[in-house]
mmCIF file as gemmi writes it, N, C-alpha and C atoms, coordinates in Angstrom:
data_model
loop_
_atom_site.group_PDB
_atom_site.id
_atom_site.type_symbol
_atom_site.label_atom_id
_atom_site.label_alt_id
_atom_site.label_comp_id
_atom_site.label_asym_id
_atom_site.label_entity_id
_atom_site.label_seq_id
_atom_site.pdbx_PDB_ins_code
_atom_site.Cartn_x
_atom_site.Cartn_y
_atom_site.Cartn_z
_atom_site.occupancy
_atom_site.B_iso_or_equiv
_atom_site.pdbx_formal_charge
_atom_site.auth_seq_id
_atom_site.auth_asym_id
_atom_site.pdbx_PDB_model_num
ATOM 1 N N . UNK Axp A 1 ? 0.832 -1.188 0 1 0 ? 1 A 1
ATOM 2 C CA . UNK Axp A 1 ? 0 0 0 1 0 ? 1 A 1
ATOM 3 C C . UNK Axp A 1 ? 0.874 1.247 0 1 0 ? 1 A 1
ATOM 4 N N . UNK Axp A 2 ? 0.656 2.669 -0.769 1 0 ? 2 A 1
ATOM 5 C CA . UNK Axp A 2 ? 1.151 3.349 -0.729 1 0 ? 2 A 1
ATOM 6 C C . UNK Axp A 2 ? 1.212 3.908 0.533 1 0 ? 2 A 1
ATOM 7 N N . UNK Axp A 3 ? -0.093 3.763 1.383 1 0 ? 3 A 1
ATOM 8 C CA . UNK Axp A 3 ? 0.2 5.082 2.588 1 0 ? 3 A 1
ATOM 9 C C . UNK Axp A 3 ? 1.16 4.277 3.603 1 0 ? 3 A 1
ATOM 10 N N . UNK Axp A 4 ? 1.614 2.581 3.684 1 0 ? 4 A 1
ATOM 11 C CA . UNK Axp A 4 ? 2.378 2.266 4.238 1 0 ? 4 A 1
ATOM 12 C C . UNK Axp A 4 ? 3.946 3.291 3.972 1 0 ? 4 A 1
ATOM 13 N N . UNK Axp A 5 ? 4.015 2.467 2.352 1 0 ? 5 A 1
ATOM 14 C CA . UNK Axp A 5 ? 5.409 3.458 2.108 1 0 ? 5 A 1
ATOM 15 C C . UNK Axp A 5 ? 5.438 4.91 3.07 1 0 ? 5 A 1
ATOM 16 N N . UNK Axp A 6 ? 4.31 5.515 2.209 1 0 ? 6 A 1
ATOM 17 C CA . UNK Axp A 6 ? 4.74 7.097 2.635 1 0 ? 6 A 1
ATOM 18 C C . UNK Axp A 6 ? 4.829 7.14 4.472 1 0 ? 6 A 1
ATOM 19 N N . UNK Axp A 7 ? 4.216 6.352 4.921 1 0 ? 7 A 1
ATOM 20 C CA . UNK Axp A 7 ? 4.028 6.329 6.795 1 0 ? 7 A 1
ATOM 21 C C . UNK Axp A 7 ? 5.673 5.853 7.352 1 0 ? 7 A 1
ATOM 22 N N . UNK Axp A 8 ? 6.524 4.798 6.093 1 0 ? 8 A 1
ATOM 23 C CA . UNK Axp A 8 ? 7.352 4.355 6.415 1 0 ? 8 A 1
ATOM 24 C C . UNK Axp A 8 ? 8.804 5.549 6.147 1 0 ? 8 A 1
ATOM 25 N N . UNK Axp A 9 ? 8.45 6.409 5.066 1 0 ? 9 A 1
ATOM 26 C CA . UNK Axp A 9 ? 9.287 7.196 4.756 1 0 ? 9 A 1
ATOM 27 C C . UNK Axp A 9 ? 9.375 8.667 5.8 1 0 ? 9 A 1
ATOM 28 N N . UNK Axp A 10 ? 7.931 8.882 6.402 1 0 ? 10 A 1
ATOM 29 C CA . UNK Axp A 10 ? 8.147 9.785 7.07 1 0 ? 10 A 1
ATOM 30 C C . UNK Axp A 10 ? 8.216 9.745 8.398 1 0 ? 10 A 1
ATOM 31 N N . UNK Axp A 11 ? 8.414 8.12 8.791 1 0 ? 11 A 1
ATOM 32 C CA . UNK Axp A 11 ? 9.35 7.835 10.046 1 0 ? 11 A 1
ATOM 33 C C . UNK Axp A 11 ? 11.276 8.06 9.994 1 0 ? 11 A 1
ATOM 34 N N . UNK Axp A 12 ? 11.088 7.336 8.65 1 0 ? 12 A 1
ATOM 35 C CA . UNK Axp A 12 ? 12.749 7.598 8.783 1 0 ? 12 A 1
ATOM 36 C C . UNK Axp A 12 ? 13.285 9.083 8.594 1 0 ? 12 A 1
ATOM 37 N N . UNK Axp A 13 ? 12.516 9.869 8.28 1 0 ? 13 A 1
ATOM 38 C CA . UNK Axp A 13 ? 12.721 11.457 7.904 1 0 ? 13 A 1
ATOM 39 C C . UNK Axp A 13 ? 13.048 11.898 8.95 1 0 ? 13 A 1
ATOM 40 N N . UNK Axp A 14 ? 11.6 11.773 10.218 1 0 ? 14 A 1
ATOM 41 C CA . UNK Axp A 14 ? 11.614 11.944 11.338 1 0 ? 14 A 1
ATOM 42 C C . UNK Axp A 14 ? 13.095 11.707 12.378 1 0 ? 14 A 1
ATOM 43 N N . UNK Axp A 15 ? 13.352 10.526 12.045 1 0 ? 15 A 1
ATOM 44 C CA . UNK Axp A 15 ? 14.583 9.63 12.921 1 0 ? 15 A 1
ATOM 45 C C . UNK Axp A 15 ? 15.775 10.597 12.343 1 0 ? 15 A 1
ATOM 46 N N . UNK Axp A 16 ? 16.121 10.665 10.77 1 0 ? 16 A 1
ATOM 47 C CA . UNK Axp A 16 ? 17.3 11.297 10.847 1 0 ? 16 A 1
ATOM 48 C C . UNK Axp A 16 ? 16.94 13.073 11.069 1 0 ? 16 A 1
ATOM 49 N N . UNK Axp A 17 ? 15.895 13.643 11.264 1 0 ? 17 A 1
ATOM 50 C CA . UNK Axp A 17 ? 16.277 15.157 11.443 1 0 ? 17 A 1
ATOM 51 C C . UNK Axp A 17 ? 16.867 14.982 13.051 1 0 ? 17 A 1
ATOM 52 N N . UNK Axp A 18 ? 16.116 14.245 13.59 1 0 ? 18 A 1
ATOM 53 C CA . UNK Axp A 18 ? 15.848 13.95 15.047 1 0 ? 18 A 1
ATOM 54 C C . UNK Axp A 18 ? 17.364 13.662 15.398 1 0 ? 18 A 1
ATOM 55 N N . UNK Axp A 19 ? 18.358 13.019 14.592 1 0 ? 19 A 1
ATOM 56 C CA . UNK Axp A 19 ? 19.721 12.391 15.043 1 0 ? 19 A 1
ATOM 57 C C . UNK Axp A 19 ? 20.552 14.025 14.676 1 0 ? 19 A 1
ATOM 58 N N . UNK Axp A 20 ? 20.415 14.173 13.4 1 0 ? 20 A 1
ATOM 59 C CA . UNK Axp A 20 ? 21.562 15.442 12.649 1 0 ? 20 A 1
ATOM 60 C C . UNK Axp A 20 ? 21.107 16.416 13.12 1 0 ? 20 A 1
ATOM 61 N N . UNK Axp A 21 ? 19.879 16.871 13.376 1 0 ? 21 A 1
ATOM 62 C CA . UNK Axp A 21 ? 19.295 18.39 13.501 1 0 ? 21 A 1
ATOM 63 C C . UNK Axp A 21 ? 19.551 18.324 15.415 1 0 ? 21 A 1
ATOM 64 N N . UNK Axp A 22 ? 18.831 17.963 15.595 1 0 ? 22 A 1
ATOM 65 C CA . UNK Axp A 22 ? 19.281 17.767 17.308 1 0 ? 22 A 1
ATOM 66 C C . UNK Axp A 22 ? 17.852 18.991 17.908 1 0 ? 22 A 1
ATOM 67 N N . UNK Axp A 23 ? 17.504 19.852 17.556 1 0 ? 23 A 1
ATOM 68 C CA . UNK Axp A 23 ? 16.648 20.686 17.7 1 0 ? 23 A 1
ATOM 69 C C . UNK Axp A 23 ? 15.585 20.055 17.936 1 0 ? 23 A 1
ATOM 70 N N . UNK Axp A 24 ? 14.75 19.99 19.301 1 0 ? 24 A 1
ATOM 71 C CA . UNK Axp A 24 ? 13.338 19.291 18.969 1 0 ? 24 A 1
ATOM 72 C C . UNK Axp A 24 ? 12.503 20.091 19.189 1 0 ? 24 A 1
ATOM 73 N N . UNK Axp A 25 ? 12.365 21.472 19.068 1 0 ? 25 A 1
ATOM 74 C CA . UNK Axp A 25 ? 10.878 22.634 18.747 1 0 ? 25 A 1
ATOM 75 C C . UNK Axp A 25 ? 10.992 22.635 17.398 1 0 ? 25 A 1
ATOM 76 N N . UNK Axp A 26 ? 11.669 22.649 16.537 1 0 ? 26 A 1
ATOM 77 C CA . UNK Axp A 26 ? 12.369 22.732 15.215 1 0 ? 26 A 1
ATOM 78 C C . UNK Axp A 26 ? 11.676 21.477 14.295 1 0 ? 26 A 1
ATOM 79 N N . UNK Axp A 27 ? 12.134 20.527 14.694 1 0 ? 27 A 1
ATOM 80 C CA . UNK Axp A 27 ? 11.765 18.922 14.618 1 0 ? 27 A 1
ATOM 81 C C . UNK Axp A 27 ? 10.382 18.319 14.8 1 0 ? 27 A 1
ATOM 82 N N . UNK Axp A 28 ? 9.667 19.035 16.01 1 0 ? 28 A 1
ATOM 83 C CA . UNK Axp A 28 ? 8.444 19.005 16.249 1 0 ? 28 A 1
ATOM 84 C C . UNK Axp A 28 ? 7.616 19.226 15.019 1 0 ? 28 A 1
ATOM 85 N N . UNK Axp A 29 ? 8.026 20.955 14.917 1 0 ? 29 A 1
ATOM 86 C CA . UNK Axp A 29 ? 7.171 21.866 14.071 1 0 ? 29 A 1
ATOM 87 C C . UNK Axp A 29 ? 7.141 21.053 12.825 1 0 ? 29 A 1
ATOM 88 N N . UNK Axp A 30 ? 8.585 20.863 12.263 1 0 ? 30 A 1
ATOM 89 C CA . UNK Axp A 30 ? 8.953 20.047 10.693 1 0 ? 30 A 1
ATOM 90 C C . UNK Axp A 30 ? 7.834 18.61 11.127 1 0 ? 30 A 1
ATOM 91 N N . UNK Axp A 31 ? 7.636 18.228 11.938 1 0 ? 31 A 1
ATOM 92 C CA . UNK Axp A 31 ? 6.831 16.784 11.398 1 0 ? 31 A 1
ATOM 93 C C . UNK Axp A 31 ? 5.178 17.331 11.454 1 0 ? 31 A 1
ATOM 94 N N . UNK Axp A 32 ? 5.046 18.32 12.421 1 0 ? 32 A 1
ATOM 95 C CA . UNK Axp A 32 ? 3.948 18.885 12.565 1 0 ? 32 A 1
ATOM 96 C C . UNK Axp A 32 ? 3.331 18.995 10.916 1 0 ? 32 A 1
ATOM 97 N N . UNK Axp A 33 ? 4.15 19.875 10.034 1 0 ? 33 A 1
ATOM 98 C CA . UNK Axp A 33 ? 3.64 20.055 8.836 1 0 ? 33 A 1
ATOM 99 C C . UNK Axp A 33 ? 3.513 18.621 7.834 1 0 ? 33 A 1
ATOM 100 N N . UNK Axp A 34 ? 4.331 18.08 7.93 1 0 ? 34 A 1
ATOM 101 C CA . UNK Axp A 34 ? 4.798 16.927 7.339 1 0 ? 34 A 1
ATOM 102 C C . UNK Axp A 34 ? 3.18 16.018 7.576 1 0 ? 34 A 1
ATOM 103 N N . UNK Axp A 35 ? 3.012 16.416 8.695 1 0 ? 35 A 1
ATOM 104 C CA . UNK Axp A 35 ? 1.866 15.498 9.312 1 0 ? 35 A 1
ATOM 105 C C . UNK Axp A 35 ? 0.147 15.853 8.757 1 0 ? 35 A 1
ATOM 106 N N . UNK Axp A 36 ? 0.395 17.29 8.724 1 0 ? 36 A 1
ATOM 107 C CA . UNK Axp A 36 ? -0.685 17.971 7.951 1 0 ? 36 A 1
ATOM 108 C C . UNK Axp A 36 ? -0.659 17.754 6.079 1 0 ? 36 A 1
ATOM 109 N N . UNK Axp A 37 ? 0.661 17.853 5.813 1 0 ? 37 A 1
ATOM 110 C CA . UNK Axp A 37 ? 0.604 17.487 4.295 1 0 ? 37 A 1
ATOM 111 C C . UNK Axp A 37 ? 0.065 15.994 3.975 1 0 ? 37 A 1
ATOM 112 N N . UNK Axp A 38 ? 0.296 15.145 4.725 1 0 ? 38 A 1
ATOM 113 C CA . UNK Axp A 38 ? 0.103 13.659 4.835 1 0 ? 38 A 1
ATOM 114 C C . UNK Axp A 38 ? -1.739 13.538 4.861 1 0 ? 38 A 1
ATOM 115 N N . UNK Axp A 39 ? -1.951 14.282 5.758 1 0 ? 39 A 1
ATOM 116 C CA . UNK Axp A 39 ? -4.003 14.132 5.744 1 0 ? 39 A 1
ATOM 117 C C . UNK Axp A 39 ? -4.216 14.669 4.567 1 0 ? 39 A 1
ATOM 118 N N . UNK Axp A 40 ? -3.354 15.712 4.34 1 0 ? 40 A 1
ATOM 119 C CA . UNK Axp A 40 ? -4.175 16.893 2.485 1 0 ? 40 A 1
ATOM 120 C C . UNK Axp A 40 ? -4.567 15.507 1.838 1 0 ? 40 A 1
ATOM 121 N N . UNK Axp A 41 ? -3.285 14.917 1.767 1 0 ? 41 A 1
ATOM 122 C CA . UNK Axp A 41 ? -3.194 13.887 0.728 1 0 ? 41 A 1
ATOM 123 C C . UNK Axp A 41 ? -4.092 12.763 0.593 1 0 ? 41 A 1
ATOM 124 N N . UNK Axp A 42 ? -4.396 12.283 2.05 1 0 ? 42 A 1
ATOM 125 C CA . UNK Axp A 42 ? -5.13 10.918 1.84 1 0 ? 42 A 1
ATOM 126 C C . UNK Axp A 42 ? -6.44 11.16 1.915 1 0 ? 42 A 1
ATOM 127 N N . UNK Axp A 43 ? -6.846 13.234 2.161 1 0 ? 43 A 1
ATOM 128 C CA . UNK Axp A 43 ? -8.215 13.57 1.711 1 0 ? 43 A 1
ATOM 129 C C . UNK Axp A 43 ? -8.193 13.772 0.72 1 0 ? 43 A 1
ATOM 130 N N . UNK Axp A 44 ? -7.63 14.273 -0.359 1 0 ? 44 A 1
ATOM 131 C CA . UNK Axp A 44 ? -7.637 14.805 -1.61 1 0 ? 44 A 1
ATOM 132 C C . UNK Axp A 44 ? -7.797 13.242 -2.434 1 0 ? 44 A 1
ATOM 133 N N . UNK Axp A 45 ? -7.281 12.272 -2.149 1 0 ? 45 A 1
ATOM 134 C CA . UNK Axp A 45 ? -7.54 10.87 -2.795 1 0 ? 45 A 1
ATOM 135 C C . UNK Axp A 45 ? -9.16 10.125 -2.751 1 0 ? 45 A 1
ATOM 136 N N . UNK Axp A 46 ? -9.555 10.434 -1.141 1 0 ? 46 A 1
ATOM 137 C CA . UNK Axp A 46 ? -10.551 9.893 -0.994 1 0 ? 46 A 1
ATOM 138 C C . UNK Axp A 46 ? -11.499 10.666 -1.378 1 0 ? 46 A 1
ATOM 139 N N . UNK Axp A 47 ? -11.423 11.775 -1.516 1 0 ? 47 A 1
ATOM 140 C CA . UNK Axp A 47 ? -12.574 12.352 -2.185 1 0 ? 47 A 1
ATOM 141 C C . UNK Axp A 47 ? -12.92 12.473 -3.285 1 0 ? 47 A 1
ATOM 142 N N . UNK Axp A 48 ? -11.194 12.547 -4.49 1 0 ? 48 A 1
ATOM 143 C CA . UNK Axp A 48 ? -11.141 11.826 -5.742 1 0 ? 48 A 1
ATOM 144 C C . UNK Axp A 48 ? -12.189 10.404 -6.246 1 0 ? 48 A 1
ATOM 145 N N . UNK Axp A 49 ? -11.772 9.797 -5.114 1 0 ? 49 A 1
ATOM 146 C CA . UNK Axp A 49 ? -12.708 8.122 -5.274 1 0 ? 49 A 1
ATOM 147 C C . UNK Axp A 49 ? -13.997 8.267 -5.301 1 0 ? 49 A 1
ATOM 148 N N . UNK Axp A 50 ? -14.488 9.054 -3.937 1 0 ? 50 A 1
ATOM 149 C CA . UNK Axp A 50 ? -15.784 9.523 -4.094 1 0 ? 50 A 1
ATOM 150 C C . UNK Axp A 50 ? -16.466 10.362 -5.791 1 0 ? 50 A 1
ATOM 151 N N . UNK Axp A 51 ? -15.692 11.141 -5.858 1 0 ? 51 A 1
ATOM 152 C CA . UNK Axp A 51 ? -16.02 11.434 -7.231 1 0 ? 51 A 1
ATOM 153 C C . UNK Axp A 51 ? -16.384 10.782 -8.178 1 0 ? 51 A 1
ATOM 154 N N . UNK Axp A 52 ? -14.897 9.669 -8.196 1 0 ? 52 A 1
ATOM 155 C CA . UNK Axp A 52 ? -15.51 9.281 -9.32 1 0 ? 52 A 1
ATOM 156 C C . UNK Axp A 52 ? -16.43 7.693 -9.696 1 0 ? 52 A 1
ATOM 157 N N . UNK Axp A 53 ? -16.502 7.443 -8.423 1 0 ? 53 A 1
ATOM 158 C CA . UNK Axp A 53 ? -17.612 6.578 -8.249 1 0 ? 53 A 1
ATOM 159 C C . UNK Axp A 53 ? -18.657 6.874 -8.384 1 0 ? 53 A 1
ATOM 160 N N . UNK Axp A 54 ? -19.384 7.895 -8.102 1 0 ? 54 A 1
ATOM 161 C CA . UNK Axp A 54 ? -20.761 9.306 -8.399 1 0 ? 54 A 1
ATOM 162 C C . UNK Axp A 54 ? -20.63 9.293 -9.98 1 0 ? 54 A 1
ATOM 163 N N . UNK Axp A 55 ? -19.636 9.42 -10.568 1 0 ? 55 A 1
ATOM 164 C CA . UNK Axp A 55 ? -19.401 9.487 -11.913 1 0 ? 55 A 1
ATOM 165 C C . UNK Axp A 55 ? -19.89 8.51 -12.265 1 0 ? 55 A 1
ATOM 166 N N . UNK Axp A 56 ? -19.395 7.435 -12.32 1 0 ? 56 A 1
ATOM 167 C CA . UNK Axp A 56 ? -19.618 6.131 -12.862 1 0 ? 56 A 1
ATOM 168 C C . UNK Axp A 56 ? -20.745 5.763 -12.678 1 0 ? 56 A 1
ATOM 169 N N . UNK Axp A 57 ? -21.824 6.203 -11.434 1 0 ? 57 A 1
ATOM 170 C CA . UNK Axp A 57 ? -23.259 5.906 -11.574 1 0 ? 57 A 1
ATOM 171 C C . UNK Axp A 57 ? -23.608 6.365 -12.086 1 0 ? 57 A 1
ATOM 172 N N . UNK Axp A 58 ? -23.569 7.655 -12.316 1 0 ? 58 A 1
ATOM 173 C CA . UNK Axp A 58 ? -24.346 8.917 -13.273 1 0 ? 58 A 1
ATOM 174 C C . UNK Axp A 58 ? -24.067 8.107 -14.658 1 0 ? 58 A 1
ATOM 175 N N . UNK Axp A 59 ? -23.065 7.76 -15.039 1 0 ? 59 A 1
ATOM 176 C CA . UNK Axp A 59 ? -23.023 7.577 -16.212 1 0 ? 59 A 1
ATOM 177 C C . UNK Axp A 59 ? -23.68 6.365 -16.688 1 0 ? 59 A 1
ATOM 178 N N . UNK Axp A 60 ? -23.731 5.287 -15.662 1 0 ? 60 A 1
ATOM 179 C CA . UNK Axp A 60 ? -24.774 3.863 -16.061 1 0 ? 60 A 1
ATOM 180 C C . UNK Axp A 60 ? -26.117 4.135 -15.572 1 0 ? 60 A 1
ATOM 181 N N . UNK Axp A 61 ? -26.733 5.283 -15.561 1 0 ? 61 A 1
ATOM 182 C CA . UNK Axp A 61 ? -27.566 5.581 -15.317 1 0 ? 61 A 1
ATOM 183 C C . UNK Axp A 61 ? -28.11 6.695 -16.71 1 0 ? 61 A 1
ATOM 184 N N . UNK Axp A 62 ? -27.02 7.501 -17.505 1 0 ? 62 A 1
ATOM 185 C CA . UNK Axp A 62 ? -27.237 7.466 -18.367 1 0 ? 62 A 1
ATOM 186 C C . UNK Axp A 62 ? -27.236 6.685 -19.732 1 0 ? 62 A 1
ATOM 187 N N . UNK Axp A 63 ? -26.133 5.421 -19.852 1 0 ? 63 A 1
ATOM 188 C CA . UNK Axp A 63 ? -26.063 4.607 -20.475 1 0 ? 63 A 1
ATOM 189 C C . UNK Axp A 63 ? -27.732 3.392 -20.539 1 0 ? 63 A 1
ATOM 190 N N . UNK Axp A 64 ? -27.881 3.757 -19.338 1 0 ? 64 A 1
ATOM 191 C CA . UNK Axp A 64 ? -29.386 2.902 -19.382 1 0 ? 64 A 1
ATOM 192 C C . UNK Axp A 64 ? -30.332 3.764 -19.801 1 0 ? 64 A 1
ATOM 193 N N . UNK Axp A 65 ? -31.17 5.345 -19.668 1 0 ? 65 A 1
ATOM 194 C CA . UNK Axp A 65 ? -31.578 6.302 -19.92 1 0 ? 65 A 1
ATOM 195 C C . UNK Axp A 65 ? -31.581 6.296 -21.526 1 0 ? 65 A 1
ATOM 196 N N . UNK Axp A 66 ? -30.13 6.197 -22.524 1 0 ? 66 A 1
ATOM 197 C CA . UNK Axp A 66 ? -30.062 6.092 -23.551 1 0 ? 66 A 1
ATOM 198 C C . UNK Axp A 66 ? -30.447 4.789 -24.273 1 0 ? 66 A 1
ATOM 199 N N . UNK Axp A 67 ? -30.276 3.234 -23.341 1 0 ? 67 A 1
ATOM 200 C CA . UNK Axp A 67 ? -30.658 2.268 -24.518 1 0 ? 67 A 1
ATOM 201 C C . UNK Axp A 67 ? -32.009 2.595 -24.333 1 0 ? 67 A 1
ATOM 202 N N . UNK Axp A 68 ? -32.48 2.679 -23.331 1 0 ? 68 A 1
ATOM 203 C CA . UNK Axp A 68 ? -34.197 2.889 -23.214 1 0 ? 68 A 1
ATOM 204 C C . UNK Axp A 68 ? -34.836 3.287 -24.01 1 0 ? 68 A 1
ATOM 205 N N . UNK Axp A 69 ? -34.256 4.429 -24.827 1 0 ? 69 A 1
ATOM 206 C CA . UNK Axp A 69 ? -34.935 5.688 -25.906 1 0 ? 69 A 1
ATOM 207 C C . UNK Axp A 69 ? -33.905 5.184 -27.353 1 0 ? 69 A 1
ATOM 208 N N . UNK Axp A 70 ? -33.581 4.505 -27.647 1 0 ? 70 A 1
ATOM 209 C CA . UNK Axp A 70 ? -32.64 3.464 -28.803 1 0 ? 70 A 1
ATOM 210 C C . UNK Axp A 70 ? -33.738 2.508 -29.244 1 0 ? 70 A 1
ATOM 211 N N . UNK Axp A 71 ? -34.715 1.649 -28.351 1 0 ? 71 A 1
ATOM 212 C CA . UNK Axp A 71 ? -35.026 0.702 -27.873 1 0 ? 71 A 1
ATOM 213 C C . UNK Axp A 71 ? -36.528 1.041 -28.597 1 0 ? 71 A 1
């Protein structure tokens, strides 16, 4: 699954600012955002899906609408 990867990548991000940077208000803040970009994402997908599942009914709903009047 992708959100494994990305969950797995932004542990190790975490681990090395956390070792090299040494700063943890700094470190905090950086995952803080990191953490907010991470929800954009897995809302902006799921609502994609939602879309286009709505789509796909609308449209076999017009595909049936049209053989009806073919017919």
């Amino acid at each position: 699954m992708i959100y494994f990867r990305i969950f797995t990548i932004f542990l190790a991000t975490s681990f090395m600012l956390i070792v090299f940077y040494g700063d943890l208000a700094t470190v905090q803040s950086l995952l803080a955002g990191l953490c907010g970009g991470f929800v954009a994402v897995v809302a902006a997908q799921n609502s994609t899906g939602t879309k286009l599942k709505d789509m796909e009914k609308h449209l076999k709903q017009l595909e049936a609408k049209l053989t009806e009047h073919v017919s």
